[in-house]
């Protein structure tokens, strides 16, 4: 079986090379090759081609307006693992904006709030990097594991803030989720508004960068004014300012949202339809209450596990063994279920609420000819060859 797997890898690579070579225009003495290359690698590529063949001609140009170049992520190594979250949704348009560096802090923060147990986070932050170092997983799994590691660090932070350590309370620091539910709800909704405003800010930045400042004013800043003004009406101290912001925002949306429509009537109906979208803003903001619900569930289940184990531990030597088993199995199950749920719901908040404000999809991933083994792992350093 090992020899057949190695043979499979060799034959697969030869097949891919021949398939790529068949796409060249060639004669007996020359060939023409055209392809995409990352902008930051063009100079190096040019030097390597001329070193391999000094007589070759290399022409490098930008993509034409009617061409669709592939998309290649290019982020800092601490942000790069979150590229998989974006790619699982859809590759960004190459002429748009890669949201990974903006999304990553929010994703990690929301993940930590939903797991919310500092003990679980501490184990994740220590154990997962150790597994990565020993097992050396492939790229996709490795990115996922680093996401969970960063999420574990944020879980330690939020667990300490909520004073939850394996379902136990040590020393309250910020908010007691059981005794201060209103404060916790306010924190979740506040972070949600900040997240949504970040999405609007990205959309405004993209419009300004494309030399469309009026679109940024009409489509983003009027919504900033309306969404900020409405809650300010509830407080007497800010009601005056809130009224001005709400009126300016509402009138601005009403008069400009349908500006692309051909007739005056359609422009007004388009504005009314867009203004009705304030209800979707309300549902988007309320979606962040899942941060409270998920975090509360983790803590309460952990407390119940501890209570059950405490009742069993007092029943003699067999009770001690059973109680320890309940603690280990219960907390492992609680951690696994809530880590999975936190990942899924953190993705959902990015895909539905955040990306919906600005994201331009439709890109095709940049996939150069490269070694992509299925049954073997090629170690970049510290290995003499290949390993299964």
Short mmCIF file of C-alpha atoms in Angstrom, two decimals:
data_model
loop_
_atom_site.label_atom_id
_atom_site.label_comp_id
_atom_site.label_asym_id
_atom_site.label_seq_id
_atom_site.Cartn_x
_atom_site.Cartn_y
_atom_site.Cartn_z
CA UNK A 1 0.00 0.00 0.00
CA UNK A 2 2.74 2.60 0.75
CA UNK A 3 4.40 1.93 -2.61
CA UNK A 4 1.09 2.29 -4.45
CA UNK A 5 0.46 5.60 -2.70
CA UNK A 6 3.87 6.92 -3.71
CA UNK A 7 3.25 5.75 -7.28
CA UNK A 8 -0.12 7.53 -7.23
CA UNK A 9 1.56 10.80 -6.19
CA UNK A 10 4.24 10.51 -8.90
CA UNK A 11 1.74 9.74 -11.68
CA UNK A 12 -0.63 12.52 -10.51
CA UNK A 13 2.13 15.14 -10.61
CA UNK A 14 3.27 14.04 -14.07
CA UNK A 15 -0.31 14.24 -15.30
CA UNK A 16 -0.72 17.78 -13.95
CA UNK A 17 2.55 18.94 -15.53
CA UNK A 18 1.60 17.50 -18.92
CA UNK A 19 -1.87 19.04 -18.67
CA UNK A 20 -0.33 22.47 -17.97
CA UNK A 21 2.20 22.08 -20.81
CA UNK A 22 -0.59 21.25 -23.27
CA UNK A 23 -2.02 24.74 -22.78
CA UNK A 24 1.11 26.43 -24.21
CA UNK A 25 1.28 27.64 -27.80
CA UNK A 26 4.39 25.95 -29.11
CA UNK A 27 6.48 25.24 -32.19
CA UNK A 28 9.63 23.16 -32.62
CA UNK A 29 11.85 26.01 -31.45
CA UNK A 30 9.69 28.28 -29.23
CA UNK A 31 6.59 28.40 -27.05
CA UNK A 32 4.29 31.10 -25.71
CA UNK A 33 3.01 30.99 -22.14
CA UNK A 34 0.50 33.36 -20.56
CA UNK A 35 -0.66 33.32 -16.96
CA UNK A 36 -1.29 35.21 -13.75
CA UNK A 37 1.28 36.11 -11.11
CA UNK A 38 0.96 38.05 -7.82
CA UNK A 39 2.14 41.65 -8.17
CA UNK A 40 4.66 41.32 -5.32
CA UNK A 41 6.26 38.28 -7.00
CA UNK A 42 6.58 39.62 -10.57
CA UNK A 43 10.13 40.91 -10.25
CA UNK A 44 11.36 37.66 -8.72
CA UNK A 45 9.51 35.64 -11.36
CA UNK A 46 11.11 37.69 -14.14
CA UNK A 47 14.61 37.12 -12.75
CA UNK A 48 14.09 33.37 -12.38
CA UNK A 49 12.76 33.01 -15.92
CA UNK A 50 15.70 34.87 -17.39
CA UNK A 51 18.11 32.89 -15.26
CA UNK A 52 16.61 29.68 -16.62
CA UNK A 53 16.58 30.96 -20.21
CA UNK A 54 18.53 34.20 -20.91
CA UNK A 55 17.00 34.46 -24.40
CA UNK A 56 13.38 34.44 -23.24
CA UNK A 57 11.16 37.49 -23.50
CA UNK A 58 9.05 38.35 -20.45
CA UNK A 59 6.24 40.91 -20.53
CA UNK A 60 4.36 41.84 -17.35
CA UNK A 61 1.18 43.92 -17.42
CA UNK A 62 -1.82 44.70 -15.24
CA UNK A 63 -5.13 42.95 -15.82
CA UNK A 64 -7.33 44.58 -18.46
CA UNK A 65 -10.77 45.87 -17.51
CA UNK A 66 -12.50 42.98 -19.31
CA UNK A 67 -10.26 40.33 -17.69
CA UNK A 68 -11.06 38.54 -14.44
CA UNK A 69 -7.84 37.78 -12.57
CA UNK A 70 -7.86 35.14 -9.82
CA UNK A 71 -7.90 36.07 -6.15
CA UNK A 72 -4.94 35.50 -3.86
CA UNK A 73 -5.06 36.30 -0.13
CA UNK A 74 -2.10 38.23 1.24
CA UNK A 75 -2.32 38.83 4.99
CA UNK A 76 -0.12 38.91 8.08
CA UNK A 77 0.58 35.46 9.53
CA UNK A 78 -1.58 36.17 12.59
CA UNK A 79 -4.54 37.02 10.35
CA UNK A 80 -3.92 34.47 7.57
CA UNK A 81 -5.69 31.54 9.33
CA UNK A 82 -8.99 33.44 9.10
CA UNK A 83 -8.73 33.44 5.30
CA UNK A 84 -10.38 30.02 5.41
CA UNK A 85 -13.47 31.60 7.02
CA UNK A 86 -13.76 34.03 4.10
CA UNK A 87 -13.03 31.34 1.49
CA UNK A 88 -15.74 29.07 2.93
CA UNK A 89 -18.25 31.83 2.19
CA UNK A 90 -16.96 32.92 -1.23
CA UNK A 91 -13.72 34.26 -2.63
CA UNK A 92 -13.70 38.07 -2.75
CA UNK A 93 -13.73 39.84 -6.08
CA UNK A 94 -10.11 40.65 -7.02
CA UNK A 95 -11.06 44.29 -7.59
CA UNK A 96 -12.89 44.45 -4.28
CA UNK A 97 -11.52 44.24 -0.75
CA UNK A 98 -10.23 41.32 1.30
CA UNK A 99 -12.14 41.61 4.61
CA UNK A 100 -9.96 39.13 6.51
CA UNK A 101 -7.91 41.67 8.48
CA UNK A 102 -11.08 43.50 9.60
CA UNK A 103 -13.11 40.37 10.27
CA UNK A 104 -10.48 38.42 12.24
CA UNK A 105 -10.58 40.46 15.52
CA UNK A 106 -14.39 40.37 15.59
CA UNK A 107 -14.47 36.64 14.86
CA UNK A 108 -12.01 35.86 17.66
CA UNK A 109 -13.85 38.18 20.08
CA UNK A 110 -17.26 36.67 19.35
CA UNK A 111 -15.86 33.13 19.55
CA UNK A 112 -14.36 33.87 22.97
CA UNK A 113 -17.60 35.40 24.26
CA UNK A 114 -19.65 32.39 23.18
CA UNK A 115 -17.32 29.76 24.67
CA UNK A 116 -16.73 32.09 27.65
CA UNK A 117 -15.00 29.59 29.94
CA UNK A 118 -11.42 30.56 30.72
CA UNK A 119 -10.52 26.98 31.66
CA UNK A 120 -11.58 25.66 28.26
CA UNK A 121 -9.77 28.51 26.54
CA UNK A 122 -6.57 27.87 28.47
CA UNK A 123 -6.52 24.23 27.36
CA UNK A 124 -7.18 25.25 23.75
CA UNK A 125 -4.45 27.91 23.76
CA UNK A 126 -1.85 25.48 25.14
CA UNK A 127 -2.83 22.10 23.70
CA UNK A 128 -3.64 23.00 20.06
CA UNK A 129 -0.24 24.64 19.24
CA UNK A 130 1.44 21.60 20.78
CA UNK A 131 -0.59 19.30 18.50
CA UNK A 132 0.30 21.48 15.49
CA UNK A 133 4.00 21.23 16.36
CA UNK A 134 3.93 17.45 16.81
CA UNK A 135 1.49 16.36 14.08
CA UNK A 136 2.24 19.06 11.47
CA UNK A 137 -1.19 18.97 9.81
CA UNK A 138 -1.84 20.04 6.23
CA UNK A 139 -2.60 23.65 5.38
CA UNK A 140 -6.41 23.61 5.63
CA UNK A 141 -6.55 21.79 8.95
CA UNK A 142 -3.62 23.83 10.25
CA UNK A 143 -5.47 27.09 9.59
CA UNK A 144 -8.53 25.79 11.40
CA UNK A 145 -6.41 24.78 14.39
CA UNK A 146 -4.79 28.22 14.56
CA UNK A 147 -8.24 29.84 14.47
CA UNK A 148 -9.22 27.71 17.47
CA UNK A 149 -5.94 28.65 19.20
CA UNK A 150 -6.57 32.38 18.78
CA UNK A 151 -10.17 31.81 19.80
CA UNK A 152 -8.87 30.02 22.90
CA UNK A 153 -6.81 33.06 23.87
CA UNK A 154 -9.90 35.27 23.54
CA UNK A 155 -11.89 32.69 25.50
CA UNK A 156 -9.41 33.03 28.37
CA UNK A 157 -9.89 36.80 28.29
CA UNK A 158 -13.70 36.73 28.26
CA UNK A 159 -13.86 33.82 30.70
CA UNK A 160 -11.75 35.82 33.12
CA UNK A 161 -14.00 38.86 32.58
CA UNK A 162 -17.09 36.75 33.32
CA UNK A 163 -15.28 34.77 36.06
CA UNK A 164 -15.96 31.32 34.64
CA UNK A 165 -13.26 28.66 35.12
CA UNK A 166 -14.48 25.14 34.31
CA UNK A 167 -17.94 26.21 35.48
CA UNK A 168 -16.59 27.66 38.75
CA UNK A 169 -16.43 31.24 40.00
CA UNK A 170 -13.16 32.56 41.42
CA UNK A 171 -13.17 36.36 41.43
CA UNK A 172 -15.65 38.45 39.42
CA UNK A 173 -13.96 41.07 37.24
CA UNK A 174 -16.46 42.60 34.81
CA UNK A 175 -19.95 41.10 34.52
CA UNK A 176 -21.68 38.23 36.25
CA UNK A 177 -23.79 36.84 33.41
CA UNK A 178 -26.32 35.23 35.78
CA UNK A 179 -26.77 38.20 38.09
CA UNK A 180 -26.35 41.01 35.54
CA UNK A 181 -28.21 39.88 32.39
CA UNK A 182 -29.15 43.41 31.30
CA UNK A 183 -25.54 44.59 31.39
CA UNK A 184 -24.50 41.52 29.43
CA UNK A 185 -27.21 42.13 26.83
CA UNK A 186 -26.08 45.73 26.49
CA UNK A 187 -22.47 44.62 25.96
CA UNK A 188 -23.51 42.14 23.26
CA UNK A 189 -25.70 44.64 21.44
CA UNK A 190 -22.99 47.31 21.67
CA UNK A 191 -20.42 45.00 20.10
CA UNK A 192 -22.98 44.11 17.44
CA UNK A 193 -23.55 47.75 16.51
CA UNK A 194 -19.77 48.28 16.38
CA UNK A 195 -19.44 45.26 14.08
CA UNK A 196 -22.19 46.48 11.74
CA UNK A 197 -20.77 50.00 11.68
CA UNK A 198 -17.38 48.53 10.75
CA UNK A 199 -19.10 46.91 7.76
CA UNK A 200 -20.65 50.23 6.77
CA UNK A 201 -17.27 51.91 7.21
CA UNK A 202 -15.66 49.40 4.84
CA UNK A 203 -18.38 50.06 2.26
CA UNK A 204 -17.86 53.83 2.60
CA UNK A 205 -14.10 53.39 2.23
CA UNK A 206 -14.58 51.36 -0.95
CA UNK A 207 -16.85 54.03 -2.44
CA UNK A 208 -14.43 56.82 -1.57
CA UNK A 209 -11.48 54.84 -2.97
CA UNK A 210 -13.40 54.41 -6.22
CA UNK A 211 -13.96 58.18 -6.31
CA UNK A 212 -17.65 57.94 -5.43
CA UNK A 213 -17.91 60.13 -2.32
CA UNK A 214 -21.59 60.89 -2.92
CA UNK A 215 -22.39 57.17 -2.90
CA UNK A 216 -20.62 56.90 0.46
CA UNK A 217 -22.73 59.80 1.76
CA UNK A 218 -26.03 58.48 0.42
CA UNK A 219 -25.58 54.76 1.05
CA UNK A 220 -23.53 54.66 4.25
CA UNK A 221 -23.34 57.94 6.16
CA UNK A 222 -27.12 58.52 6.09
CA UNK A 223 -27.52 55.05 7.63
CA UNK A 224 -24.90 55.94 10.25
CA UNK A 225 -26.96 59.00 11.16
CA UNK A 226 -30.29 57.14 11.28
CA UNK A 227 -29.07 54.13 13.26
CA UNK A 228 -27.22 56.36 15.75
CA UNK A 229 -30.09 58.81 16.09
CA UNK A 230 -32.94 56.39 16.80
CA UNK A 231 -31.64 54.95 20.10
CA UNK A 232 -30.57 58.44 21.23
CA UNK A 233 -34.24 59.44 21.21
CA UNK A 234 -34.84 57.21 24.23
CA UNK A 235 -32.61 59.30 26.52
CA UNK A 236 -33.69 62.83 27.47
CA UNK A 237 -30.08 64.06 27.50
CA UNK A 238 -29.47 63.00 23.89
CA UNK A 239 -32.99 63.21 22.46
CA UNK A 240 -32.36 66.56 20.74
CA UNK A 241 -29.24 65.41 18.92
CA UNK A 242 -30.83 62.06 18.20
CA UNK A 243 -33.84 63.71 16.59
CA UNK A 244 -31.63 65.73 14.24
CA UNK A 245 -29.55 62.68 13.26
CA UNK A 246 -32.63 60.50 12.75
CA UNK A 247 -34.44 63.08 10.62
CA UNK A 248 -31.36 63.83 8.49
CA UNK A 249 -30.67 60.13 8.00
CA UNK A 250 -34.29 59.22 7.19
CA UNK A 251 -34.76 62.10 4.73
CA UNK A 252 -31.42 61.39 3.12
CA UNK A 253 -32.27 57.73 2.57
CA UNK A 254 -35.78 58.56 1.34
CA UNK A 255 -34.53 61.07 -1.22
CA UNK A 256 -31.40 59.29 -2.48
CA UNK A 257 -31.81 55.51 -2.14
CA UNK A 258 -33.87 55.33 -5.36
CA UNK A 259 -31.69 57.73 -7.33
CA UNK A 260 -30.89 55.11 -10.00
CA UNK A 261 -34.59 54.61 -10.84
CA UNK A 262 -35.80 56.16 -14.14
CA UNK A 263 -38.90 58.07 -12.93
CA UNK A 264 -39.67 60.33 -9.97
CA UNK A 265 -42.35 57.96 -8.65
CA UNK A 266 -39.96 55.01 -8.75
CA UNK A 267 -37.27 57.08 -7.06
CA UNK A 268 -39.64 57.82 -4.16
CA UNK A 269 -40.87 54.24 -3.87
CA UNK A 270 -37.28 53.07 -3.98
CA UNK A 271 -36.45 55.44 -1.14
CA UNK A 272 -39.44 54.21 0.90
CA UNK A 273 -38.38 50.60 0.33
CA UNK A 274 -34.85 51.36 1.44
CA UNK A 275 -36.10 53.21 4.51
CA UNK A 276 -38.14 50.16 5.46
CA UNK A 277 -34.78 48.40 5.68
CA UNK A 278 -34.39 49.89 9.15
CA UNK A 279 -36.33 46.84 10.35
CA UNK A 280 -33.58 44.58 9.00
CA UNK A 281 -31.09 46.64 10.99
CA UNK A 282 -33.09 45.87 14.12
CA UNK A 283 -33.04 42.13 13.38
CA UNK A 284 -29.31 42.28 12.59
CA UNK A 285 -28.53 43.95 15.92
CA UNK A 286 -30.70 41.49 17.84
CA UNK A 287 -28.78 38.63 16.20
CA UNK A 288 -25.86 39.46 18.47
CA UNK A 289 -27.89 38.31 21.46
CA UNK A 290 -26.63 34.83 20.55
CA UNK A 291 -23.34 35.93 22.16
CA UNK A 292 -25.16 36.15 25.48
CA UNK A 293 -27.18 32.96 24.99
CA UNK A 294 -24.23 30.79 23.96
CA UNK A 295 -21.98 32.13 26.71
CA UNK A 296 -24.66 31.66 29.35
CA UNK A 297 -25.30 28.08 28.20
CA UNK A 298 -21.62 27.17 28.50
CA UNK A 299 -21.38 28.53 32.04
CA UNK A 300 -24.65 27.01 33.28
CA UNK A 301 -23.91 23.56 31.86
CA UNK A 302 -20.45 23.69 33.44
CA UNK A 303 -22.01 24.57 36.81
CA UNK A 304 -24.50 21.69 36.53
CA UNK A 305 -21.68 19.24 35.74
CA UNK A 306 -19.78 20.42 38.81
CA UNK A 307 -22.88 20.08 41.00
CA UNK A 308 -23.57 16.53 39.79
CA UNK A 309 -19.95 15.53 40.30
CA UNK A 310 -19.96 17.07 43.79
CA UNK A 311 -22.98 15.00 44.77
CA UNK A 312 -21.33 11.79 43.54
CA UNK A 313 -17.85 12.47 44.99
CA UNK A 314 -19.16 12.16 48.56
CA UNK A 315 -20.26 8.52 48.06
CA UNK A 316 -16.99 6.80 48.95
CA UNK A 317 -14.20 5.46 46.75
CA UNK A 318 -16.54 4.40 43.93
CA UNK A 319 -18.20 7.79 44.15
CA UNK A 320 -14.83 9.50 43.75
CA UNK A 321 -14.06 7.48 40.62
CA UNK A 322 -17.52 8.12 39.17
CA UNK A 323 -17.38 11.81 40.11
CA UNK A 324 -14.01 12.29 38.40
CA UNK A 325 -15.40 10.52 35.31
CA UNK A 326 -18.43 12.82 35.31
CA UNK A 327 -16.16 15.88 35.56
CA UNK A 328 -13.88 14.80 32.72
CA UNK A 329 -16.56 13.50 30.34
CA UNK A 330 -18.98 16.31 31.14
CA UNK A 331 -16.51 19.15 30.64
CA UNK A 332 -15.04 17.58 27.49
CA UNK A 333 -18.55 17.24 26.04
CA UNK A 334 -19.52 20.77 27.12
CA UNK A 335 -16.35 22.23 25.62
CA UNK A 336 -16.67 20.31 22.34
CA UNK A 337 -20.32 21.20 21.77
CA UNK A 338 -19.87 24.87 22.62
CA UNK A 339 -16.63 25.27 20.64
CA UNK A 340 -18.40 23.87 17.57
CA UNK A 341 -21.42 26.08 18.19
CA UNK A 342 -19.26 29.16 18.77
CA UNK A 343 -17.40 28.59 15.49
CA UNK A 344 -20.62 28.14 13.50
CA UNK A 345 -22.35 31.16 15.03
CA UNK A 346 -19.26 33.37 14.72
CA UNK A 347 -19.18 32.49 11.01
CA UNK A 348 -22.89 33.25 10.74
CA UNK A 349 -22.44 36.73 12.20
CA UNK A 350 -19.72 37.46 9.61
CA UNK A 351 -21.55 35.99 6.62
CA UNK A 352 -25.04 37.40 7.20
CA UNK A 353 -24.67 40.58 9.23
CA UNK A 354 -21.14 41.82 8.43
CA UNK A 355 -20.53 40.78 4.82
CA UNK A 356 -24.03 41.87 3.88
CA UNK A 357 -22.99 45.51 4.33
CA UNK A 358 -20.14 45.60 1.80
CA UNK A 359 -18.85 42.25 0.56
CA UNK A 360 -18.26 41.76 -3.17
CA UNK A 361 -17.93 38.08 -4.00
CA UNK A 362 -17.28 36.21 -7.22
CA UNK A 363 -13.52 35.70 -7.17
CA UNK A 364 -11.75 32.57 -8.37
CA UNK A 365 -8.89 31.26 -6.19
CA UNK A 366 -5.35 31.58 -7.55
CA UNK A 367 -4.12 28.00 -7.99
CA UNK A 368 -0.65 27.82 -9.56
CA UNK A 369 0.86 24.52 -10.61
CA UNK A 370 2.26 23.12 -7.39
CA UNK A 371 2.76 19.92 -5.44
CA UNK A 372 -0.48 18.98 -3.68
CA UNK A 373 0.07 15.47 -2.33
CA UNK A 374 -2.86 13.42 -1.09
CA UNK A 375 -1.19 10.55 0.76
CA UNK A 376 2.17 12.03 1.77
CA UNK A 377 3.32 15.13 3.63
CA UNK A 378 6.35 17.08 2.47
CA UNK A 379 8.07 18.73 5.41
CA UNK A 380 9.66 22.11 4.62
CA UNK A 381 12.42 21.56 7.17
CA UNK A 382 13.64 18.99 9.63
CA UNK A 383 12.72 15.99 7.47
CA UNK A 384 14.83 13.79 5.24
CA UNK A 385 12.12 13.06 2.73
CA UNK A 386 8.44 12.37 2.70
CA UNK A 387 6.27 10.86 5.35
CA UNK A 388 2.85 9.28 5.16
#
